[in-house]
Coordinates of C-alpha atoms and ligand atoms in Angstrom, one line a residue:
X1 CA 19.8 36.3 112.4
X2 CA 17.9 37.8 115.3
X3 CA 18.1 35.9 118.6
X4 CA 16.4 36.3 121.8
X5 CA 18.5 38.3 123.4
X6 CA 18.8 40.8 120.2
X7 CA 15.1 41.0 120.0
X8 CA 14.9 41.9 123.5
X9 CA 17.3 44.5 123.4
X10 CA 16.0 46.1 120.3
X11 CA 12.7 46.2 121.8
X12 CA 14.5 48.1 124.6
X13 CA 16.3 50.5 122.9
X14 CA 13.1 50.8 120.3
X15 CA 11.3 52.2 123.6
X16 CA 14.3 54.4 124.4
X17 CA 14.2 55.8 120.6
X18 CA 10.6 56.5 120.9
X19 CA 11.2 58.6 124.5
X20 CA 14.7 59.9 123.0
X21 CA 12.0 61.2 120.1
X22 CA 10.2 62.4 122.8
X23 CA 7.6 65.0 120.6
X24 CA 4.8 63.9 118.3
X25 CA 2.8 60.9 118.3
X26 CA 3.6 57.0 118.8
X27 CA 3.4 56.7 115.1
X28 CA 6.4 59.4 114.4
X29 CA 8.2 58.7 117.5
X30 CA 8.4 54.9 115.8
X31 CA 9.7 56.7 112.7
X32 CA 11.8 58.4 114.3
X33 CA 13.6 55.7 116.1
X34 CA 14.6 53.4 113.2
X35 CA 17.7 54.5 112.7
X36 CA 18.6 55.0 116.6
X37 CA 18.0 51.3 116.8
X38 CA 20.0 51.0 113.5
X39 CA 23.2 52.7 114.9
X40 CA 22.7 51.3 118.4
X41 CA 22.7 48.0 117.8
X42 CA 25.2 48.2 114.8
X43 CA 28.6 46.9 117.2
X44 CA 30.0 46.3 120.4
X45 CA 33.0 48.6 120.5
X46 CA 36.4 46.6 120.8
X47 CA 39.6 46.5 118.7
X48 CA 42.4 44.3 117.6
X49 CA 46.0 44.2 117.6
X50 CA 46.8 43.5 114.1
X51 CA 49.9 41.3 115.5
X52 CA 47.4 38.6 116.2
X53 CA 47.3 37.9 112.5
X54 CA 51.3 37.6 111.9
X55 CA 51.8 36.4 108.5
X56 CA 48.1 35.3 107.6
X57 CA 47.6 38.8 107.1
X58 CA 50.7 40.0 105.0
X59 CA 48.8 37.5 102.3
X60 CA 45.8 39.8 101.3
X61 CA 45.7 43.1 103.6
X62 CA 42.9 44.7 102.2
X63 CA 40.6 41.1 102.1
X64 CA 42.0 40.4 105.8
X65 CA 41.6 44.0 107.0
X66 CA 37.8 43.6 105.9
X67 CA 37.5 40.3 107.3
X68 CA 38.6 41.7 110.6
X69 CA 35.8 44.5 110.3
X70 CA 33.4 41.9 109.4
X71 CA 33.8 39.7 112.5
X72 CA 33.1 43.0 114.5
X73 CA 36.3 44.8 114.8
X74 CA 35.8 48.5 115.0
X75 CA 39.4 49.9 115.3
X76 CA 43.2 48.5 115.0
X77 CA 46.6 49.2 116.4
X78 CA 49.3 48.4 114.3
X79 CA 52.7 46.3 114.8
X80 CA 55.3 46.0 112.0
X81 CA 56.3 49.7 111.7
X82 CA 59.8 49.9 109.6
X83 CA 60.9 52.6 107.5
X84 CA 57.7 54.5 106.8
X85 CA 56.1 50.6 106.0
X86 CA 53.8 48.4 107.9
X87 CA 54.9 44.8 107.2
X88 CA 55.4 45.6 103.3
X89 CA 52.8 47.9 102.8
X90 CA 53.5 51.6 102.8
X91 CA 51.8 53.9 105.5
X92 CA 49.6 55.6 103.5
X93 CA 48.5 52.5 101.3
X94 CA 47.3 51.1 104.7
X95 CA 45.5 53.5 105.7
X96 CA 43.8 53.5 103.3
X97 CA 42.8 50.1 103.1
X98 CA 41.9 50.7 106.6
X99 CA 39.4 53.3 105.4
X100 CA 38.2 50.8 102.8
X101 CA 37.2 48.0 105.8
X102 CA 35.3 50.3 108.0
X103 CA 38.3 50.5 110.8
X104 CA 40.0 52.8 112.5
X105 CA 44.0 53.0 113.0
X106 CA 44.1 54.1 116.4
X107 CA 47.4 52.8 117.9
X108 CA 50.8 51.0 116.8
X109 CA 53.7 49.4 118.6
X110 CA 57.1 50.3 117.9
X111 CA 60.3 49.6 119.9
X112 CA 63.2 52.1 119.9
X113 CA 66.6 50.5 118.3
X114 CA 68.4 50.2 121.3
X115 CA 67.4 48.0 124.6
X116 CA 69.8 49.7 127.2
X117 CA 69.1 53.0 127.9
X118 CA 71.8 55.4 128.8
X119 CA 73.1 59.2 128.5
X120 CA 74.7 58.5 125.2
X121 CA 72.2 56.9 123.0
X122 CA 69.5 59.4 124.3
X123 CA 69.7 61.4 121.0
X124 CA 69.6 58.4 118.8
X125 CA 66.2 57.2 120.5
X126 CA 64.6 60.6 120.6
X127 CA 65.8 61.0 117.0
X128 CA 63.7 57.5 116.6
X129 CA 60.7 58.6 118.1
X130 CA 60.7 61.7 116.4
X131 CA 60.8 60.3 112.8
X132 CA 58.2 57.4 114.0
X133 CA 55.7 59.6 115.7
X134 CA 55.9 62.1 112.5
X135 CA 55.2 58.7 110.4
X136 CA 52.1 57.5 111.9
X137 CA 51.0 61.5 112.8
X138 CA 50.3 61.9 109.1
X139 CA 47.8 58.8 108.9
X140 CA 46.1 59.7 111.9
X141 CA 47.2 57.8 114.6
X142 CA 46.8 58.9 118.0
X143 CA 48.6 56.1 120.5
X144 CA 52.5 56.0 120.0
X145 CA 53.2 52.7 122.1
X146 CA 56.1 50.9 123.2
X147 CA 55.6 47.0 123.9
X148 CA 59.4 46.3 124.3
X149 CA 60.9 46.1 128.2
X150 CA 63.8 48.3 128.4
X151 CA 67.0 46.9 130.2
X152 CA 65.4 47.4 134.1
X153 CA 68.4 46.2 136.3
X154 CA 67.8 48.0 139.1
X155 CA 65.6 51.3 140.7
X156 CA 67.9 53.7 139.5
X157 CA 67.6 52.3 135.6
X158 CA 64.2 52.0 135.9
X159 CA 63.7 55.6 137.0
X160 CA 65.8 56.5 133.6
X161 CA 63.8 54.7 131.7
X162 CA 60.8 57.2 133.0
X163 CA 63.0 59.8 132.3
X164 CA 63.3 58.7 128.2
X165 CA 59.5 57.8 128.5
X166 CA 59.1 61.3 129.5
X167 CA 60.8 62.9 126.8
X168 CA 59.8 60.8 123.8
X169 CA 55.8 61.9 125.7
X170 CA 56.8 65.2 124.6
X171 CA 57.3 64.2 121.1
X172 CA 54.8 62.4 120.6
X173 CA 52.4 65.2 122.2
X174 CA 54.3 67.6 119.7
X175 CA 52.7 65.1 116.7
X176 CA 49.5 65.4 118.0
X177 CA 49.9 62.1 120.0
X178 CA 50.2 60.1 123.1
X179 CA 52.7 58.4 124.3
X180 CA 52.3 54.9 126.4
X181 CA 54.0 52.2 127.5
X182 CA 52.8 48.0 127.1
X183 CA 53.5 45.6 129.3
X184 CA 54.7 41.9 129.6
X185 CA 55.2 39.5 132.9
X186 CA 58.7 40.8 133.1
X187 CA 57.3 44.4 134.5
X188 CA 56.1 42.9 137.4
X189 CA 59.5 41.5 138.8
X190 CA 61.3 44.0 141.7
X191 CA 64.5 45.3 141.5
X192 CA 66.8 47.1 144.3
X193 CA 68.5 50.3 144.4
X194 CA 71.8 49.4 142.7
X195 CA 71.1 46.2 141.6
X196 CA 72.3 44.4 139.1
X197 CA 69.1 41.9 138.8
X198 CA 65.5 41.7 138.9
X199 CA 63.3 39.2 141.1
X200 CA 60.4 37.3 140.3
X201 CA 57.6 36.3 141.6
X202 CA 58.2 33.8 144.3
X203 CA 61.5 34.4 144.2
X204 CA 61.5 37.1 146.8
X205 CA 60.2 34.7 149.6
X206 CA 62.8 34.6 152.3
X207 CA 64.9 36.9 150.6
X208 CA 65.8 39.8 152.6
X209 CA 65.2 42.4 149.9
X210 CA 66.3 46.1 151.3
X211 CA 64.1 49.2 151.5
X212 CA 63.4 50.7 148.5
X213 CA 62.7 47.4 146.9
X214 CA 60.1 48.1 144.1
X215 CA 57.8 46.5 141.4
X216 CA 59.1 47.6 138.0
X217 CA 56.1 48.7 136.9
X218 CA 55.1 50.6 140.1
X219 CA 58.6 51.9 139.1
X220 CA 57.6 52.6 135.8
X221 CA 54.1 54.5 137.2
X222 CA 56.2 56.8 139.6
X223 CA 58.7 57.9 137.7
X224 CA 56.5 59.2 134.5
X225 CA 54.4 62.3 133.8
X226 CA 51.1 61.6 133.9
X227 CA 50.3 64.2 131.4
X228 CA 52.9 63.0 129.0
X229 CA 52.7 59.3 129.7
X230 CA 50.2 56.4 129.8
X231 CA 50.1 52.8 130.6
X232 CA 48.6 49.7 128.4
X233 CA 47.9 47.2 130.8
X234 CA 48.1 43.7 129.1
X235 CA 46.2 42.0 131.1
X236 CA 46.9 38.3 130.3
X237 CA 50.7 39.9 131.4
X238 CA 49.7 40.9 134.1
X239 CA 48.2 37.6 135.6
X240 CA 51.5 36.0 134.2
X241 CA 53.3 38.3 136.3
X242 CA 51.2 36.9 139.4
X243 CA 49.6 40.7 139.6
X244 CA 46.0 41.6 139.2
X245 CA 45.1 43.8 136.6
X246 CA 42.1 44.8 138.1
X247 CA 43.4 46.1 141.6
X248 CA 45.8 48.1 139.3
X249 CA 43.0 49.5 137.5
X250 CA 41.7 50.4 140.6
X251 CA 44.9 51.7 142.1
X252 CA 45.9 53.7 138.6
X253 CA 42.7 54.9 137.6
X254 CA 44.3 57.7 135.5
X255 CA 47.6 56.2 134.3
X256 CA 46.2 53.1 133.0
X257 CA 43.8 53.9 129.6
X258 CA 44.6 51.5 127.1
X259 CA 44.0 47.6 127.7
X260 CA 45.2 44.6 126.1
X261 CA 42.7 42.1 126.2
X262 CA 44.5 38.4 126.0
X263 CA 44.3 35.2 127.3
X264 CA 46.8 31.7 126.8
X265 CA 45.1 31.6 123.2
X266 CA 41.3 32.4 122.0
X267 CA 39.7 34.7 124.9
X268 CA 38.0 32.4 127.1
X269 CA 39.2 29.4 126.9
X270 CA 41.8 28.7 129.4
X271 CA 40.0 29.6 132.5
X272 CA 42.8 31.7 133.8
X273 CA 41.2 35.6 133.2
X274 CA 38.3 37.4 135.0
X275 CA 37.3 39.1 132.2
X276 CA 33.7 40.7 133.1
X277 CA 35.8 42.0 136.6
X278 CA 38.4 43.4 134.0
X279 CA 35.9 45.3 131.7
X280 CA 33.3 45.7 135.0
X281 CA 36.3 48.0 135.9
X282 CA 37.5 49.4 133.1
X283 CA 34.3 50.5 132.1
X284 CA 34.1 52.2 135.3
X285 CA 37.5 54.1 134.6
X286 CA 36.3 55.2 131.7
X287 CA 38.8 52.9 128.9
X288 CA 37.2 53.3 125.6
X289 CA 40.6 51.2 123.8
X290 CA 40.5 47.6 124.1
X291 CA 42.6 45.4 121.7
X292 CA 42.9 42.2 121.4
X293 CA 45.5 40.2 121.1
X294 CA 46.2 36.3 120.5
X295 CA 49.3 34.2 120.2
X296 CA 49.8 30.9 120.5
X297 CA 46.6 29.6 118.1
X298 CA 47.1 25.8 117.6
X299 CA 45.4 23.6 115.2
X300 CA 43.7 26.4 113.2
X301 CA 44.8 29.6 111.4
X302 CA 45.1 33.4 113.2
X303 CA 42.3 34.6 111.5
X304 CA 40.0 32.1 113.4
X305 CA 41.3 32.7 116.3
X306 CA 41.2 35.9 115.9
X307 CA 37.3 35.5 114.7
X308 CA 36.8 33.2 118.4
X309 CA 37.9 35.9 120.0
X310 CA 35.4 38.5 118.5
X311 CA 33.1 35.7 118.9
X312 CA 33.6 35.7 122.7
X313 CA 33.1 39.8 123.4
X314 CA 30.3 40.0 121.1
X315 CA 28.8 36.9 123.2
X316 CA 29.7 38.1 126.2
X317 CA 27.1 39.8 127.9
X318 CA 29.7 42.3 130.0
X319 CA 31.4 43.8 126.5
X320 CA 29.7 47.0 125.5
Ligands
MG401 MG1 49.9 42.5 124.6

């Protein structure tokens, strides 16, 4: 159904098509532009993070994959990566069911086996990443992303835990891939040099915290290669961890390329996120991957939330 506002902006971008023909007359030029509307108009370009769905979507894969597609979702990143499978289903079958709904595997989310990093399970969780980047390499994925918090006691196990982001960078760049990190409230908690603990939020008011004190993530930032690793911001996270995603978009212009776009439930409802400052800013950065996330949907299924959450971007007048 054509609105108001899609009228208008077809009538726009039929006047571009016609300048964008540029030669011949009005008549051809008109011609000409059909299809440039076509395209142009076609969808708003945002993902989803196919975790929002949980089980709903281990029912019917390819019908929910193509549901997805239909309520404007124009690229995934996948969560459930075991043993070569997604959920149940093996790699390559989703792929191509993927293929068969119009959307693009782009990303995935895989946590190493082990939580505490240290000198002697290096091998194992390089061995990890190795056989998990080479997995999702052959189906064309390009984002190899962790959304687990290591163990981050203090500044010196933070700064190893750059060090292990660093290397499994380099494997994943070996695959053909990049290599980035997600993040939850937790990040945004400081830790000392030689701690033992982390501190949150208000938590550090009248505490005398010594020099060197340092936001995990800021932590995080500084102790990784930019070349070999990037930052998914989740930004409903981030607010959680009484941070603002938007002054670290502004602060990591280059580390952080991949957001998370969440709220308490269905995008928009709580109140709680800025999101046209968030994509204002992101689209000034340059971040072309956005997925959304949900959790938490209550009194109706994943799929419509998921669906009210399309419904929001492609209603929102800030989403390109
Ligand atoms: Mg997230």
């Amino acid at each position: 159904m054509t609105n108001r506002r899609d009228f208008l902006r077809n009538a726009s971008l039929f006047t571009l098509g016609g300048l964008l023909a540029g030669k011949g007359s009005m008549a051809s030029a008109a011609t000409n532009a059909a299809p440039v509307i076509n395209n142009a108009h076609a969808k708003k370009s945002f993902g989803l993070q196919i975790y929002s769905l949980g089980r709903e979507l281990g029912e019917d894969v390819p019908g929910g994959l193509k549901k997805v597609a239909g309520m404007g979702y124009s690229y995934i990143e996948l969560a459930g990566y075991r043993d070569g499978k997604i959920g149940q289903v093996s790699m390559a079958d989703f792929k191509k069911m993927a293929d068969d709904a119009g959307l693009v595997i782009r990303s995935t989310h895989v946590n190493p086996p082990v939580n505490a990093y240290n000198q002697s399970n290096k091998q194992q969780i390089m061995d990890f990443w190795k056989k998990t980047a080479d997995d999702h390499a052959k189906i064309g994925v390009k984002l190899l992303i962790q959304p687990g918090q290591p163990s981050t006691r203090s500044v010196e196990e933070t700064s190893f835990v750059g060090e292990i982001f660093n290397e499994a960078g380099k494997i994943a760049k070996a695959a053909g891939m990049s290599f980035g990190y997600h993040n939850h409230s937790g990040e945004f908690a400081r830790v000392i040099p030689g701690g033992r603990e982390s501190f949150v939020g208000r938590s550090i008011f009248g505490r005398n915290l010594p020099e060197g004190t340092e936001i995990i993530y800021d932590c995080m930032l500084r102790n990784t290669d930019p070349s070999l690793v990037f930052f998914e911001t989740d930004v409903y996270w981030t607010v959680m961890g009484q941070q603002d995603p938007v002054e670290y978009m502004q602060k990591y212009k280059n580390r952080i390329t991949v957001l998370h776009i969440k709220d308490k439930a269905v995008l928009g409802k709580s109140g709680m996120m800025n999101f046209e400052m968030i994509f204002k800013q992101a689209y000034e950065n340059g971040i072309k991957d956005f997925f959304v996330e949900l959790e938490n949907v209550q009194n109706m299924s994943q799929f419509d939330g998921v669906k009210g959450c399309a419904d929001y971007l492609n209603n929102a007048s800030f989403v390109k």
